[in-house]
């Protein structure tokens, strides 16, 4: 779901476990939230993905930190509507977009996403960003099938990279670049990064029915 033409400056990620027996009903309810999303000021886009059999991730991008914070009440209201499907307390992280790459694929054509969560040494953040901006991002600019790459600092220690592709095949073909990128910043990480590949809703639903 895209709601605006410009890209976000801040993002909120909400991950939650759900009752798999109620998946289709939950997706039906999701369709009814589109109107609420369009009413949120300065909401740039929303991505909904199924990262595990029983886990969903919702990524919402906003024009500013102020817009994201102002939307917190609407965010909580929407998720309260899904309470009968959610089996555990949602995990919510948010932060500023600190780096981005816009590929040649329009963002409306994103069908597959990769999320990487990394824990960093905060004392090495500036050094890491020097590597990211100096050489790492350039490797993605001409990557076939890439639409968007956003790097978000969710806290002093947590980074999230969200990458959108035109297809699973394009994401698979980019794995070598992804692995090389993680190696180049490995000295700044405190632990092994968590990586999730997933189809973007509604492609995910179409594939499961």
Tab-separated table of C-alpha atoms in Angstrom:
chain	number	residue	atom	x	y	z
A	1	UNK	CA	0.000	0.000	0.000
A	2	UNK	CA	1.449	3.361	-1.021
A	3	UNK	CA	-0.248	6.473	0.260
A	4	UNK	CA	2.030	9.284	-0.931
A	5	UNK	CA	4.532	9.963	-3.717
A	6	UNK	CA	7.583	10.882	-1.602
A	7	UNK	CA	9.757	8.588	0.422
A	8	UNK	CA	9.733	8.448	4.231
A	9	UNK	CA	12.203	10.038	6.643
A	10	UNK	CA	11.117	7.925	9.644
A	11	UNK	CA	9.680	4.410	9.907
A	12	UNK	CA	7.764	2.341	12.431
A	13	UNK	CA	8.032	-1.467	12.383
A	14	UNK	CA	5.427	-3.596	14.146
A	15	UNK	CA	5.929	-7.366	14.331
A	16	UNK	CA	3.309	-9.641	15.830
A	17	UNK	CA	2.444	-13.322	16.096
A	18	UNK	CA	-1.029	-14.358	14.974
A	19	UNK	CA	-3.403	-17.314	14.989
A	20	UNK	CA	-2.713	-19.014	11.646
A	21	UNK	CA	-6.227	-20.526	11.619
A	22	UNK	CA	-7.598	-16.980	11.356
A	23	UNK	CA	-5.196	-15.734	8.667
A	24	UNK	CA	-7.777	-15.148	5.918
A	25	UNK	CA	-10.164	-13.363	8.285
A	26	UNK	CA	-7.306	-11.179	9.459
A	27	UNK	CA	-6.453	-10.263	5.873
A	28	UNK	CA	-10.107	-9.410	5.207
A	29	UNK	CA	-9.954	-6.988	8.129
A	30	UNK	CA	-6.744	-5.540	6.789
A	31	UNK	CA	-8.582	-4.511	3.639
A	32	UNK	CA	-10.978	-2.416	5.717
A	33	UNK	CA	-8.110	-0.419	7.268
A	34	UNK	CA	-7.121	1.246	3.985
A	35	UNK	CA	-9.427	4.182	4.630
A	36	UNK	CA	-7.948	4.738	8.085
A	37	UNK	CA	-4.456	4.704	6.629
A	38	UNK	CA	-5.307	7.307	3.996
A	39	UNK	CA	-6.548	9.602	6.772
A	40	UNK	CA	-3.195	9.616	8.607
A	41	UNK	CA	-1.354	12.881	7.786
A	42	UNK	CA	2.066	12.556	6.150
A	43	UNK	CA	1.991	8.766	6.043
A	44	UNK	CA	4.138	7.947	2.996
A	45	UNK	CA	3.706	4.203	2.603
A	46	UNK	CA	2.803	0.976	4.374
A	47	UNK	CA	4.271	-2.470	3.707
A	48	UNK	CA	2.684	-5.624	5.103
A	49	UNK	CA	4.662	-8.876	4.973
A	50	UNK	CA	4.424	-12.366	6.418
A	51	UNK	CA	7.913	-13.012	7.784
A	52	UNK	CA	7.139	-16.416	9.341
A	53	UNK	CA	4.233	-18.851	9.219
A	54	UNK	CA	2.720	-17.195	12.290
A	55	UNK	CA	4.306	-13.729	12.195
A	56	UNK	CA	3.483	-10.519	10.350
A	57	UNK	CA	5.537	-7.360	9.956
A	58	UNK	CA	4.012	-3.963	9.215
A	59	UNK	CA	6.387	-1.224	8.063
A	60	UNK	CA	4.961	2.314	8.011
A	61	UNK	CA	6.968	5.237	6.631
A	62	UNK	CA	6.295	8.862	7.548
A	63	UNK	CA	7.413	12.261	6.241
A	64	UNK	CA	8.932	13.240	9.605
A	65	UNK	CA	9.519	12.106	13.175
A	66	UNK	CA	6.746	14.460	14.303
A	67	UNK	CA	4.282	12.893	11.856
A	68	UNK	CA	5.181	9.406	13.072
A	69	UNK	CA	4.739	10.348	16.711
A	70	UNK	CA	1.445	12.107	15.965
A	71	UNK	CA	0.174	8.904	14.328
A	72	UNK	CA	0.815	6.773	17.421
A	73	UNK	CA	-2.797	6.942	18.583
A	74	UNK	CA	-4.063	5.935	15.134
A	75	UNK	CA	-1.461	3.148	15.035
A	76	UNK	CA	-2.642	1.791	18.399
A	77	UNK	CA	-6.291	2.047	17.356
A	78	UNK	CA	-5.711	0.060	14.177
A	79	UNK	CA	-3.841	-2.694	16.005
A	80	UNK	CA	-6.506	-2.906	18.676
A	81	UNK	CA	-8.909	-3.887	15.870
A	82	UNK	CA	-6.696	-6.930	15.248
A	83	UNK	CA	-6.536	-8.023	18.890
A	84	UNK	CA	-8.597	-11.177	18.332
A	85	UNK	CA	-6.000	-12.417	15.813
A	86	UNK	CA	-2.818	-11.454	17.664
A	87	UNK	CA	-1.445	-14.076	20.055
A	88	UNK	CA	1.317	-12.094	21.749
A	89	UNK	CA	2.303	-8.522	22.523
A	90	UNK	CA	3.454	-6.803	19.292
A	91	UNK	CA	7.090	-5.719	19.071
A	92	UNK	CA	7.317	-2.099	17.933
A	93	UNK	CA	10.490	-0.360	16.791
A	94	UNK	CA	10.848	2.991	15.078
A	95	UNK	CA	13.597	5.269	13.889
A	96	UNK	CA	15.088	7.653	11.369
A	97	UNK	CA	16.061	6.685	7.843
A	98	UNK	CA	19.823	7.301	7.863
A	99	UNK	CA	20.604	6.015	4.358
A	100	UNK	CA	18.667	5.046	1.260
A	101	UNK	CA	19.024	3.822	-2.309
A	102	UNK	CA	16.340	4.321	-4.950
A	103	UNK	CA	16.614	1.726	-7.687
A	104	UNK	CA	15.135	1.866	-11.179
A	105	UNK	CA	12.068	-0.205	-10.216
A	106	UNK	CA	9.087	1.958	-9.105
A	107	UNK	CA	8.141	1.292	-5.496
A	108	UNK	CA	4.608	0.309	-6.565
A	109	UNK	CA	6.220	-2.737	-8.196
A	110	UNK	CA	7.764	-4.107	-5.003
A	111	UNK	CA	6.661	-7.728	-4.549
A	112	UNK	CA	9.373	-9.155	-2.317
A	113	UNK	CA	11.284	-7.744	0.639
A	114	UNK	CA	14.308	-8.477	2.753
A	115	UNK	CA	14.644	-7.263	6.345
A	116	UNK	CA	17.970	-7.331	8.180
A	117	UNK	CA	18.115	-6.484	11.880
A	118	UNK	CA	21.582	-5.852	13.251
A	119	UNK	CA	22.880	-4.952	16.707
A	120	UNK	CA	25.775	-2.528	16.502
A	121	UNK	CA	28.450	-1.101	18.779
A	122	UNK	CA	27.140	2.462	19.205
A	123	UNK	CA	30.664	3.808	19.711
A	124	UNK	CA	31.429	2.713	16.135
A	125	UNK	CA	28.275	4.122	14.524
A	126	UNK	CA	29.970	7.043	12.759
A	127	UNK	CA	32.721	4.781	11.456
A	128	UNK	CA	30.149	2.287	10.184
A	129	UNK	CA	28.141	4.995	8.415
A	130	UNK	CA	31.335	6.198	6.749
A	131	UNK	CA	31.703	2.719	5.241
A	132	UNK	CA	28.011	2.570	4.320
A	133	UNK	CA	28.010	5.947	2.568
A	134	UNK	CA	31.495	5.608	1.168
A	135	UNK	CA	31.275	2.331	-0.732
A	136	UNK	CA	28.486	0.027	0.368
A	137	UNK	CA	25.458	1.903	-0.972
A	138	UNK	CA	27.058	2.388	-4.362
A	139	UNK	CA	26.973	-1.377	-4.905
A	140	UNK	CA	23.167	-1.300	-4.776
A	141	UNK	CA	22.421	1.594	-7.113
A	142	UNK	CA	22.516	-0.485	-10.286
A	143	UNK	CA	21.374	-3.761	-8.763
A	144	UNK	CA	18.899	-5.453	-11.106
A	145	UNK	CA	15.374	-5.698	-9.725
A	146	UNK	CA	15.995	-3.389	-6.772
A	147	UNK	CA	13.367	-0.791	-5.976
A	148	UNK	CA	14.285	0.612	-2.563
A	149	UNK	CA	16.796	0.143	0.214
A	150	UNK	CA	16.206	1.948	3.506
A	151	UNK	CA	18.584	1.835	6.458
A	152	UNK	CA	16.879	2.816	9.727
A	153	UNK	CA	18.458	3.438	13.107
A	154	UNK	CA	15.812	2.103	15.473
A	155	UNK	CA	17.851	2.752	18.644
A	156	UNK	CA	21.431	3.412	19.645
A	157	UNK	CA	22.199	-0.265	19.179
A	158	UNK	CA	19.637	-1.523	16.641
A	159	UNK	CA	19.716	-1.011	12.875
A	160	UNK	CA	17.125	-2.274	10.408
A	161	UNK	CA	17.703	-2.532	6.659
A	162	UNK	CA	14.556	-2.904	4.547
A	163	UNK	CA	15.032	-3.723	0.878
A	164	UNK	CA	12.296	-4.058	-1.735
A	165	UNK	CA	12.604	-6.027	-4.983
A	166	UNK	CA	10.438	-6.626	-8.001
A	167	UNK	CA	10.434	-10.396	-7.396
A	168	UNK	CA	11.801	-13.238	-5.295
A	169	UNK	CA	14.126	-14.091	-8.170
A	170	UNK	CA	15.632	-10.595	-8.053
A	171	UNK	CA	16.085	-10.832	-4.282
A	172	UNK	CA	17.725	-14.248	-4.618
A	173	UNK	CA	20.085	-12.911	-7.286
A	174	UNK	CA	21.076	-10.070	-4.930
A	175	UNK	CA	22.047	-12.339	-2.036
A	176	UNK	CA	25.716	-12.275	-2.972
A	177	UNK	CA	25.705	-8.470	-2.758
A	178	UNK	CA	23.828	-8.635	0.517
A	179	UNK	CA	26.286	-11.089	2.043
A	180	UNK	CA	29.239	-8.997	0.866
A	181	UNK	CA	27.668	-5.893	2.435
A	182	UNK	CA	27.227	-7.639	5.780
A	183	UNK	CA	30.845	-8.796	5.694
A	184	UNK	CA	32.009	-5.221	5.064
A	185	UNK	CA	30.303	-3.993	8.268
A	186	UNK	CA	30.792	-7.122	10.373
A	187	UNK	CA	33.417	-5.473	12.597
A	188	UNK	CA	30.775	-2.987	13.782
A	189	UNK	CA	28.192	-5.630	14.712
A	190	UNK	CA	27.714	-7.121	18.178
A	191	UNK	CA	26.004	-10.321	16.996
A	192	UNK	CA	24.960	-12.199	13.874
A	193	UNK	CA	22.308	-10.219	11.966
A	194	UNK	CA	18.760	-11.563	11.736
A	195	UNK	CA	17.622	-11.854	8.103
A	196	UNK	CA	14.078	-12.382	6.834
A	197	UNK	CA	12.970	-12.744	3.198
A	198	UNK	CA	9.257	-12.426	2.556
A	199	UNK	CA	6.572	-11.816	-0.037
A	200	UNK	CA	4.771	-8.518	0.146
A	201	UNK	CA	1.035	-8.584	0.859
A	202	UNK	CA	-1.185	-9.198	-1.090
A	203	UNK	CA	1.168	-11.459	-3.089
A	204	UNK	CA	1.667	-13.520	0.059
A	205	UNK	CA	-2.051	-14.110	0.420
A	206	UNK	CA	-2.537	-14.990	-3.213
A	207	UNK	CA	0.187	-17.599	-2.943
A	208	UNK	CA	-1.364	-19.195	0.143
A	209	UNK	CA	-4.957	-19.579	-1.051
